[in-house]
PDB file of C-alpha atoms in Angstrom:
ATOM      1  CA  UNK A   1     106.720  92.281  88.845  1.00 46.00           C
ATOM      2  CA  UNK A   2     110.282  93.257  89.543  1.00 48.00           C
ATOM      3  CA  UNK A   3     111.230  89.738  90.557  1.00 64.00           C
ATOM      4  CA  UNK A   4     113.866  90.724  93.104  1.00 88.00           C
ATOM      5  CA  UNK A   5     114.019  88.443  96.151  1.00 92.00           C
ATOM      6  CA  UNK A   6     113.930  91.336  98.641  1.00 93.00           C
ATOM      7  CA  UNK A   7     110.721  92.664  97.075  1.00 93.00           C
ATOM      8  CA  UNK A   8     109.227  89.165  96.830  1.00 93.00           C
ATOM      9  CA  UNK A   9     109.911  88.574 100.542  1.00 93.00           C
ATOM     10  CA  UNK A  10     108.476  91.978 101.421  1.00 94.00           C
ATOM     11  CA  UNK A  11     105.279  91.273  99.477  1.00 94.00           C
ATOM     12  CA  UNK A  12     105.023  87.769 100.936  1.00 93.00           C
ATOM     13  CA  UNK A  13     105.033  89.274 104.435  1.00 92.00           C
ATOM     14  CA  UNK A  14     102.229  91.633 103.463  1.00 93.00           C
ATOM     15  CA  UNK A  15     100.282  88.849 101.722  1.00 92.00           C
ATOM     16  CA  UNK A  16     100.190  86.813 104.932  1.00 91.00           C
ATOM     17  CA  UNK A  17      98.227  89.552 106.700  1.00 88.00           C
ATOM     18  CA  UNK A  18      96.404  91.689 104.124  1.00 89.00           C
ATOM     19  CA  UNK A  19      93.763  91.042 101.450  1.00 87.00           C
ATOM     20  CA  UNK A  20      95.141  90.046  98.061  1.00 88.00           C
ATOM     21  CA  UNK A  21      93.701  93.113  96.290  1.00 87.00           C
ATOM     22  CA  UNK A  22      95.516  95.439  98.670  1.00 88.00           C
ATOM     23  CA  UNK A  23      98.787  93.541  98.268  1.00 92.00           C
ATOM     24  CA  UNK A  24      98.404  93.718  94.478  1.00 92.00           C
ATOM     25  CA  UNK A  25      98.055  97.499  94.659  1.00 91.00           C
ATOM     26  CA  UNK A  26     101.095  97.746  96.913  1.00 92.00           C
ATOM     27  CA  UNK A  27     103.018  95.440  94.568  1.00 94.00           C
ATOM     28  CA  UNK A  28     102.298  97.724  91.631  1.00 93.00           C
ATOM     29  CA  UNK A  29     103.584 100.743  93.534  1.00 92.00           C
ATOM     30  CA  UNK A  30     106.597  98.864  94.822  1.00 94.00           C
ATOM     31  CA  UNK A  31     107.419  97.651  91.316  1.00 94.00           C
ATOM     32  CA  UNK A  32     107.191 101.210  90.010  1.00 94.00           C
ATOM     33  CA  UNK A  33     109.493 102.459  92.789  1.00 94.00           C
ATOM     34  CA  UNK A  34     111.944  99.622  92.076  1.00 94.00           C
ATOM     35  CA  UNK A  35     112.036 100.455  88.358  1.00 94.00           C
ATOM     36  CA  UNK A  36     112.391 104.173  89.127  1.00 95.00           C
ATOM     37  CA  UNK A  37     115.486 103.497  91.213  1.00 95.00           C
ATOM     38  CA  UNK A  38     116.907 101.232  88.521  1.00 94.00           C
ATOM     39  CA  UNK A  39     116.386 103.976  85.917  1.00 94.00           C
ATOM     40  CA  UNK A  40     118.358 106.294  88.206  1.00 95.00           C
ATOM     41  CA  UNK A  41     121.279 103.884  87.869  1.00 94.00           C
ATOM     42  CA  UNK A  42     121.043 101.810  91.043  1.00 93.00           C
ATOM     43  CA  UNK A  43     121.858  98.107  90.811  1.00 93.00           C
ATOM     44  CA  UNK A  44     118.911  95.723  91.394  1.00 93.00           C
ATOM     45  CA  UNK A  45     119.742  94.989  95.055  1.00 94.00           C
ATOM     46  CA  UNK A  46     120.096  98.683  95.909  1.00 94.00           C
ATOM     47  CA  UNK A  47     116.986  99.594  93.927  1.00 93.00           C
ATOM     48  CA  UNK A  48     114.987  96.922  95.775  1.00 94.00           C
ATOM     49  CA  UNK A  49     116.295  98.136  99.139  1.00 94.00           C
ATOM     50  CA  UNK A  50     115.475 101.757  98.274  1.00 94.00           C
ATOM     51  CA  UNK A  51     111.966 100.847  97.076  1.00 94.00           C
ATOM     52  CA  UNK A  52     111.126  98.839 100.188  1.00 95.00           C
ATOM     53  CA  UNK A  53     112.592 101.567 102.401  1.00 95.00           C
ATOM     54  CA  UNK A  54     110.299 104.118 100.709  1.00 93.00           C
ATOM     55  CA  UNK A  55     107.287 101.975 101.499  1.00 93.00           C
ATOM     56  CA  UNK A  56     108.279 101.424 105.124  1.00 92.00           C
ATOM     57  CA  UNK A  57     108.308  98.418 107.395  1.00 94.00           C
ATOM     58  CA  UNK A  58     105.637  95.799 106.623  1.00 93.00           C
ATOM     59  CA  UNK A  59     104.356  95.956 110.207  1.00 92.00           C
ATOM     60  CA  UNK A  60     103.676  99.691 109.847  1.00 93.00           C
ATOM     61  CA  UNK A  61     101.883  99.197 106.530  1.00 93.00           C
ATOM     62  CA  UNK A  62      99.766  96.390 107.980  1.00 92.00           C
ATOM     63  CA  UNK A  63      98.961  98.460 111.057  1.00 92.00           C
ATOM     64  CA  UNK A  64      97.775 101.352 108.868  1.00 92.00           C
ATOM     65  CA  UNK A  65      95.656  99.075 106.668  1.00 91.00           C
ATOM     66  CA  UNK A  66      94.037  97.645 109.797  1.00 91.00           C
ATOM     67  CA  UNK A  67      93.448 101.139 111.162  1.00 91.00           C
ATOM     68  CA  UNK A  68      91.694 102.121 107.922  1.00 90.00           C
ATOM     69  CA  UNK A  69      89.838  98.815 107.445  1.00 91.00           C
ATOM     70  CA  UNK A  70      86.152  99.362 106.673  1.00 91.00           C
ATOM     71  CA  UNK A  71      85.192  96.826 109.337  1.00 92.00           C
ATOM     72  CA  UNK A  72      87.191  98.572 112.029  1.00 94.00           C
ATOM     73  CA  UNK A  73      85.817 101.975 111.142  1.00 93.00           C
ATOM     74  CA  UNK A  74      82.223 100.698 111.104  1.00 94.00           C
ATOM     75  CA  UNK A  75      82.765  98.897 114.423  1.00 95.00           C
ATOM     76  CA  UNK A  76      84.073 102.100 116.008  1.00 95.00           C
ATOM     77  CA  UNK A  77      81.031 104.044 114.796  1.00 94.00           C
ATOM     78  CA  UNK A  78      78.616 101.410 116.077  1.00 95.00           C
ATOM     79  CA  UNK A  79      80.332 101.201 119.459  1.00 95.00           C
ATOM     80  CA  UNK A  80      80.388 104.994 119.772  1.00 95.00           C
ATOM     81  CA  UNK A  81      76.666 105.229 119.015  1.00 94.00           C
ATOM     82  CA  UNK A  82      75.791 102.304 121.291  1.00 93.00           C
ATOM     83  CA  UNK A  83      75.226 104.346 124.451  1.00 94.00           C
ATOM     84  CA  UNK A  84      72.815 106.646 122.619  1.00 93.00           C
ATOM     85  CA  UNK A  85      70.776 103.671 121.394  1.00 93.00           C
ATOM     86  CA  UNK A  86      70.845 102.130 124.865  1.00 93.00           C
ATOM     87  CA  UNK A  87      69.515 105.375 126.332  1.00 93.00           C
ATOM     88  CA  UNK A  88      66.805 105.705 123.670  1.00 93.00           C
ATOM     89  CA  UNK A  89      65.596 102.123 123.935  1.00 93.00           C
ATOM     90  CA  UNK A  90      66.094 101.908 127.694  1.00 92.00           C
ATOM     91  CA  UNK A  91      63.939 104.977 128.303  1.00 93.00           C
ATOM     92  CA  UNK A  92      61.397 103.677 125.757  1.00 91.00           C
ATOM     93  CA  UNK A  93      61.079 100.340 127.516  1.00 90.00           C
ATOM     94  CA  UNK A  94      60.909 101.894 130.970  1.00 91.00           C
ATOM     95  CA  UNK A  95      58.269 104.445 129.943  1.00 89.00           C
ATOM     96  CA  UNK A  96      56.181 101.661 128.380  1.00 87.00           C
ATOM     97  CA  UNK A  97      56.513  99.317 131.390  1.00 87.00           C
ATOM     98  CA  UNK A  98      58.076  96.655 129.151  1.00 86.00           C
ATOM     99  CA  UNK A  99      58.370  94.226 132.063  1.00 86.00           C
ATOM    100  CA  UNK A 100      54.579  93.767 131.804  1.00 88.00           C
ATOM    101  CA  UNK A 101      54.606  92.874 128.099  1.00 86.00           C
ATOM    102  CA  UNK A 102      53.786  89.304 127.037  1.00 87.00           C
ATOM    103  CA  UNK A 103      57.299  88.531 125.778  1.00 87.00           C
ATOM    104  CA  UNK A 104      58.712  85.127 126.777  1.00 90.00           C
ATOM    105  CA  UNK A 105      61.671  85.242 129.124  1.00 90.00           C
ATOM    106  CA  UNK A 106      63.665  83.047 126.720  1.00 93.00           C
ATOM    107  CA  UNK A 107      63.237  85.594 123.938  1.00 91.00           C
ATOM    108  CA  UNK A 108      64.443  88.409 126.189  1.00 89.00           C
ATOM    109  CA  UNK A 109      67.456  86.357 127.314  1.00 94.00           C
ATOM    110  CA  UNK A 110      68.279  85.425 123.700  1.00 95.00           C
ATOM    111  CA  UNK A 111      68.032  89.094 122.690  1.00 94.00           C
ATOM    112  CA  UNK A 112      70.470  90.067 125.461  1.00 94.00           C
ATOM    113  CA  UNK A 113      72.883  87.250 124.623  1.00 97.00           C
ATOM    114  CA  UNK A 114      72.918  88.171 120.936  1.00 96.00           C
ATOM    115  CA  UNK A 115      73.453  91.828 121.819  1.00 96.00           C
ATOM    116  CA  UNK A 116      76.428  90.891 124.010  1.00 97.00           C
ATOM    117  CA  UNK A 117      77.849  88.756 121.180  1.00 97.00           C
ATOM    118  CA  UNK A 118      77.467  91.684 118.764  1.00 96.00           C
ATOM    119  CA  UNK A 119      79.273  94.031 121.163  1.00 97.00           C
ATOM    120  CA  UNK A 120      82.056  91.455 121.664  1.00 97.00           C
ATOM    121  CA  UNK A 121      82.494  91.074 117.894  1.00 96.00           C
ATOM    122  CA  UNK A 122      82.598  94.850 117.411  1.00 96.00           C
ATOM    123  CA  UNK A 123      85.187  95.247 120.185  1.00 97.00           C
ATOM    124  CA  UNK A 124      87.270  92.433 118.663  1.00 96.00           C
ATOM    125  CA  UNK A 125      87.104  94.106 115.237  1.00 95.00           C
ATOM    126  CA  UNK A 126      88.150  97.410 116.778  1.00 95.00           C
ATOM    127  CA  UNK A 127      91.154  96.248 118.799  1.00 94.00           C
ATOM    128  CA  UNK A 128      92.403  93.490 116.503  1.00 90.00           C
ATOM    129  CA  UNK A 129      95.840  93.495 114.983  1.00 88.00           C
ATOM    130  CA  UNK A 130      94.628  91.101 112.316  1.00 88.00           C
ATOM    131  CA  UNK A 131      93.022  92.584 109.206  1.00 88.00           C
ATOM    132  CA  UNK A 132      90.756  89.574 108.703  1.00 87.00           C
ATOM    133  CA  UNK A 133      89.331  89.923 112.210  1.00 90.00           C
ATOM    134  CA  UNK A 134      88.045  93.401 111.333  1.00 91.00           C
ATOM    135  CA  UNK A 135      85.596  91.547 109.078  1.00 91.00           C
ATOM    136  CA  UNK A 136      83.717  90.417 112.206  1.00 93.00           C
ATOM    137  CA  UNK A 137      81.849  93.679 111.805  1.00 95.00           C
ATOM    138  CA  UNK A 138      79.950  92.219 108.828  1.00 94.00           C
ATOM    139  CA  UNK A 139      78.111  89.489 110.736  1.00 95.00           C
ATOM    140  CA  UNK A 140      77.777  91.826 113.728  1.00 95.00           C
ATOM    141  CA  UNK A 141      76.014  94.395 111.518  1.00 95.00           C
ATOM    142  CA  UNK A 142      73.680  91.703 110.219  1.00 94.00           C
ATOM    143  CA  UNK A 143      72.810  90.617 113.760  1.00 95.00           C
ATOM    144  CA  UNK A 144      72.393  94.215 114.851  1.00 95.00           C
ATOM    145  CA  UNK A 145      69.889  94.795 112.051  1.00 95.00           C
ATOM    146  CA  UNK A 146      67.996  91.686 113.201  1.00 95.00           C
ATOM    147  CA  UNK A 147      68.022  92.942 116.805  1.00 95.00           C
ATOM    148  CA  UNK A 148      66.761  96.366 115.768  1.00 95.00           C
ATOM    149  CA  UNK A 149      64.060  94.685 113.691  1.00 95.00           C
ATOM    150  CA  UNK A 150      63.079  92.522 116.665  1.00 93.00           C
ATOM    151  CA  UNK A 151      62.850  95.592 118.868  1.00 92.00           C
ATOM    152  CA  UNK A 152      60.654  97.354 116.316  1.00 94.00           C
ATOM    153  CA  UNK A 153      58.445  94.262 116.071  1.00 92.00           C
ATOM    154  CA  UNK A 154      58.185  94.040 119.868  1.00 89.00           C
ATOM    155  CA  UNK A 155      57.139  97.687 120.036  1.00 90.00           C
ATOM    156  CA  UNK A 156      54.563  97.196 117.275  1.00 89.00           C
ATOM    157  CA  UNK A 157      53.107  94.044 118.820  1.00 88.00           C
ATOM    158  CA  UNK A 158      53.397  94.567 122.571  1.00 87.00           C
ATOM    159  CA  UNK A 159      53.688  98.257 123.402  1.00 85.00           C
ATOM    160  CA  UNK A 160      50.463  99.634 124.829  1.00 83.00           C
ATOM    161  CA  UNK A 161      51.087 103.090 123.333  1.00 86.00           C
ATOM    162  CA  UNK A 162      53.744 105.138 121.583  1.00 86.00           C
ATOM    163  CA  UNK A 163      55.820 107.210 124.010  1.00 87.00           C
ATOM    164  CA  UNK A 164      58.082 110.138 123.175  1.00 89.00           C
ATOM    165  CA  UNK A 165      61.279 108.082 123.704  1.00 90.00           C
ATOM    166  CA  UNK A 166      59.918 105.536 121.213  1.00 93.00           C
ATOM    167  CA  UNK A 167      59.297 108.339 118.745  1.00 92.00           C
ATOM    168  CA  UNK A 168      63.058 108.901 118.801  1.00 94.00           C
ATOM    169  CA  UNK A 169      64.198 105.279 119.126  1.00 94.00           C
ATOM    170  CA  UNK A 170      62.119 103.907 116.247  1.00 95.00           C
ATOM    171  CA  UNK A 171      63.511 106.125 113.457  1.00 95.00           C
ATOM    172  CA  UNK A 172      67.009 105.834 114.936  1.00 95.00           C
ATOM    173  CA  UNK A 173      66.794 102.055 114.697  1.00 95.00           C
ATOM    174  CA  UNK A 174      65.404 102.225 111.180  1.00 96.00           C
ATOM    175  CA  UNK A 175      68.350 104.357 110.114  1.00 95.00           C
ATOM    176  CA  UNK A 176      70.782 101.985 111.856  1.00 94.00           C
ATOM    177  CA  UNK A 177      69.207  98.993 110.088  1.00 95.00           C
ATOM    178  CA  UNK A 178      69.761 100.702 106.738  1.00 94.00           C
ATOM    179  CA  UNK A 179      73.344 101.612 107.549  1.00 93.00           C
ATOM    180  CA  UNK A 180      74.112  98.156 108.937  1.00 92.00           C
ATOM    181  CA  UNK A 181      72.711  96.410 105.862  1.00 92.00           C
ATOM    182  CA  UNK A 182      74.674  98.757 103.610  1.00 92.00           C
ATOM    183  CA  UNK A 183      77.864  98.159 105.608  1.00 92.00           C
ATOM    184  CA  UNK A 184      77.857  94.350 105.429  1.00 91.00           C
ATOM    185  CA  UNK A 185      78.884  94.001 101.753  1.00 90.00           C
ATOM    186  CA  UNK A 186      81.574  96.687 102.086  1.00 86.00           C
ATOM    187  CA  UNK A 187      83.119  94.945 105.074  1.00 87.00           C
ATOM    188  CA  UNK A 188      82.930  91.436 103.678  1.00 85.00           C
ATOM    189  CA  UNK A 189      84.103  92.404 100.169  1.00 81.00           C
ATOM    190  CA  UNK A 190      87.664  92.778 101.309  1.00 66.00           C
TER     191      UNK A 190
END
């Protein structure tokens, strides 16, 4: 590393709010910019100031990393597709008279509570200004896969017959389970 105090302070600010791997990549680029300016004849203090100015304010860098965070992007996609899934499953349950199924009230309440917790976690990951909070999408995806699996099991065990809305909802949930399971490691890896 360049070892200049201005650059060290700049990187320390980023390190407080971004994953270490991302800060290491930024440090490499910042070091290269610092050395480039020194090769052009600038003294160390001026080269450090020029390098950090090229990179921009730490708050702007952090904001952009958060905007591009895998967890935030996945949360946005899941929230955007939520109304479609609600319509598919809502019409499936209504057409199958789900209120007559032998499902314990406690299970239905738990399902709803978990779904609300998933939505809250996805909203928090979407609007957060903290990179680490975007990782809430990982556990939310895991819970969403469990909820989709529970819905598929309920249909298989309690539905009197397959209806056309179910014919759409079932494969949609299977696809979402696959995507959610695939998303968890990507989100949690950072």
